[in-house]
């Protein structure tokens, strides 16, 4: 089955924040009970459809979600994948203050290695189901998101709360940038857009999931808000 766009997102954050569990729950609807640290990188795919704001043809999206290792020893390997990614999910553990503090370090990595200094990023505080162990307040997380101009979500890979909404919002942001970059100021991005349109995957057909429309009201809101 053909698709119109191949989007590649990277999930970044310290080891143990729940990146792999987020990916398993979002793509497969299953929670990974055992913790197995990612070695290097891994990825999964999911099909989506996207309705442009102008009422144009529904776009079929093949979304690749790349799960990156959080350990320092893999950093040189994972940063090599930054430049080809079109969106980023920056994740910390709501029960681990150090993972929250290290968000700033990940932002430096992003600004250094991504295709632009201002890529599309969402900030996710994961493990919302462990509210009684919470170490990072919602207020502090929002303040950090505001500092970097990010949209903030709180998620739970265990219960799936916030997963679909967070990924959906990032898709909307990337598609919006793609629409404008074709005519305006993102020549590097434009080249990538043109190269991925109408790609045909060499794999068995599978159904599109998680249909959603572009939300004009969301786009007009501040980039920094709690979702």
XYZ file of C-alpha atoms in Angstrom:
227
model
C 0.000 0.000 0.000
C 1.381 3.388 -0.973
C 1.754 6.341 1.361
C 2.242 10.034 0.719
C 4.684 10.952 3.465
C 7.297 9.145 5.495
C 7.819 10.965 8.793
C 10.688 10.074 11.085
C 10.440 11.021 14.777
C 13.091 10.444 17.444
C 12.253 9.788 21.095
C 15.006 11.220 23.293
C 15.712 11.225 27.000
C 17.723 9.587 29.747
C 17.850 5.831 30.094
C 14.868 4.487 32.036
C 12.399 7.325 31.402
C 10.081 4.978 29.486
C 10.893 5.612 25.833
C 10.636 1.968 24.781
C 7.445 1.419 26.794
C 5.944 4.552 25.215
C 6.737 3.164 21.784
C 5.359 -0.318 22.502
C 2.125 1.027 23.951
C 1.544 3.577 21.190
C 2.285 1.249 18.271
C 1.293 -2.182 19.600
C -1.090 -1.350 22.439
C 1.062 -3.325 24.859
C 3.030 -2.297 27.926
C 6.535 -3.708 28.301
C 6.570 -5.228 31.777
C 10.289 -5.994 31.777
C 12.790 -3.179 31.557
C 15.315 -3.838 28.796
C 17.648 -0.965 28.042
C 17.783 -0.022 24.364
C 21.165 -0.673 22.766
C 21.853 1.961 20.120
C 18.577 2.609 18.283
C 15.388 0.761 17.388
C 12.251 1.818 15.554
C 8.645 0.909 14.881
C 6.141 2.084 12.307
C 2.521 3.148 12.395
C 0.183 4.338 9.646
C -1.832 7.521 10.061
C -4.024 9.708 7.895
C -3.934 13.493 7.983
C -6.540 15.955 6.705
C -4.959 19.301 5.691
C -6.483 22.487 7.048
C -7.312 23.749 3.552
C -9.578 20.769 2.958
C -7.224 19.185 0.455
C -6.695 15.511 -0.165
C -6.275 13.319 2.895
C -2.594 12.478 3.293
C -1.448 8.964 4.143
C 1.478 8.964 6.541
C 3.935 6.231 7.379
C 5.269 7.267 10.784
C 8.615 5.887 11.925
C 9.242 6.282 15.651
C 12.886 5.810 16.572
C 13.751 4.762 20.102
C 17.230 5.948 21.083
C 19.516 4.737 23.849
C 19.811 7.212 26.708
C 23.201 6.093 27.999
C 26.180 8.357 27.421
C 28.213 5.594 25.751
C 25.715 5.485 22.877
C 25.475 9.259 22.465
C 27.713 9.505 19.397
C 25.641 6.802 17.702
C 22.240 8.283 18.478
C 23.186 11.843 17.500
C 23.988 10.539 14.028
C 20.234 9.983 13.577
C 19.234 13.519 14.569
C 19.721 15.218 11.217
C 17.309 12.964 9.332
C 14.539 13.265 11.927
C 11.653 15.643 11.266
C 10.258 15.757 14.804
C 11.394 14.957 18.327
C 9.728 13.666 21.490
C 11.883 14.786 24.416
C 10.982 12.685 27.440
C 11.728 12.744 31.144
C 10.509 10.655 34.075
C 8.107 12.469 36.410
C 9.487 10.398 39.290
C 13.146 11.135 38.501
C 14.294 14.723 38.987
C 17.676 14.125 37.343
C 16.009 13.084 34.093
C 14.147 16.405 34.197
C 17.329 18.387 34.867
C 19.015 16.642 31.946
C 16.357 17.882 29.506
C 18.543 20.969 29.073
C 21.451 18.788 27.957
C 19.246 17.036 25.424
C 18.128 20.406 24.082
C 21.767 21.334 23.484
C 22.232 18.080 21.569
C 19.144 18.824 19.500
C 20.185 22.362 18.665
C 23.612 21.075 17.642
C 22.699 18.028 15.579
C 19.133 18.503 14.252
C 18.441 19.712 10.711
C 17.655 23.170 12.108
C 18.269 24.986 15.391
C 14.498 25.168 15.884
C 13.106 21.702 15.080
C 9.609 20.606 16.038
C 9.779 19.193 19.569
C 7.266 18.200 22.215
C 8.190 17.696 25.858
C 6.713 14.659 27.640
C 6.717 13.977 31.362
C 6.214 10.209 31.459
C 5.052 7.784 34.198
C 2.029 9.865 35.156
C 0.539 6.694 36.647
C 3.118 6.950 39.471
C 1.620 10.165 40.821
C 2.411 9.233 44.418
C 6.117 9.079 43.506
C 6.132 12.313 41.580
C 9.379 14.309 41.888
C 8.759 16.968 39.210
C 5.830 19.338 39.650
C 3.599 20.277 36.762
C 4.483 23.921 37.354
C 8.214 23.285 37.009
C 7.668 21.243 33.867
C 5.569 24.014 32.337
C 8.200 26.589 33.225
C 10.847 24.532 31.439
C 8.598 24.102 28.415
C 8.023 27.853 28.322
C 11.758 28.522 28.469
C 12.291 26.487 25.311
C 8.991 27.304 23.612
C 7.736 23.725 23.716
C 4.325 22.125 24.082
C 4.184 19.949 27.190
C 2.314 16.682 27.716
C 2.101 14.351 30.681
C 1.911 10.712 29.636
C 1.722 7.180 30.960
C 3.091 4.314 28.912
C 1.310 1.955 31.331
C -2.210 3.341 30.903
C -1.629 4.980 27.470
C -2.830 8.365 28.786
C -1.541 11.174 26.599
C 0.351 9.011 24.117
C -1.862 9.417 21.064
C -2.480 13.111 21.741
C 1.214 13.895 22.066
C 2.216 12.109 18.862
C -0.769 13.567 17.028
C 0.259 17.078 18.013
C 3.806 16.552 16.803
C 2.529 15.236 13.470
C 0.401 18.366 13.132
C 3.404 20.583 13.835
C 5.606 18.806 11.299
C 2.928 18.762 8.605
C 2.310 22.466 9.152
C 6.012 23.179 8.707
C 6.065 21.048 5.579
C 3.160 22.987 4.098
C 4.917 26.303 4.633
C 8.421 25.098 3.746
C 7.393 24.131 0.226
C 6.922 27.831 -0.525
C 9.053 29.655 2.013
C 12.054 29.569 4.269
C 13.120 25.963 4.849
C 15.110 24.850 1.765
C 16.731 21.868 3.528
C 13.354 20.731 4.796
C 11.790 21.340 1.416
C 14.323 19.035 -0.201
C 13.456 16.318 2.294
C 9.712 16.837 1.739
C 10.072 16.459 -2.006
C 12.161 13.320 -1.625
C 9.704 11.460 0.610
C 6.431 12.143 -1.186
C 4.760 9.128 -2.772
C 7.245 6.591 -1.404
C 6.225 2.950 -1.651
C 7.199 0.671 1.244
C 8.520 -2.806 0.493
C 6.372 -4.567 3.055
C 2.907 -6.188 3.326
C -0.162 -3.949 3.362
C -1.562 -2.856 6.685
C -4.397 -0.584 7.681
C -4.124 3.080 8.509
C -4.865 3.969 12.115
C -5.551 6.982 14.327
C -7.252 9.220 11.761
C -7.157 12.863 12.758
C -7.727 16.314 11.330
C -5.444 19.293 11.518
C -6.584 21.464 14.437
C -6.489 25.168 13.525
C -7.397 26.237 17.054
C -4.470 24.291 18.517
C -2.108 25.811 15.976
C -3.142 29.309 16.991
C -2.443 28.669 20.669
C 0.913 29.359 22.273
C 3.538 26.698 21.638
C 3.912 26.420 25.398
C 0.919 24.958 27.170
C -0.046 21.901 29.130
C -1.978 19.257 27.230
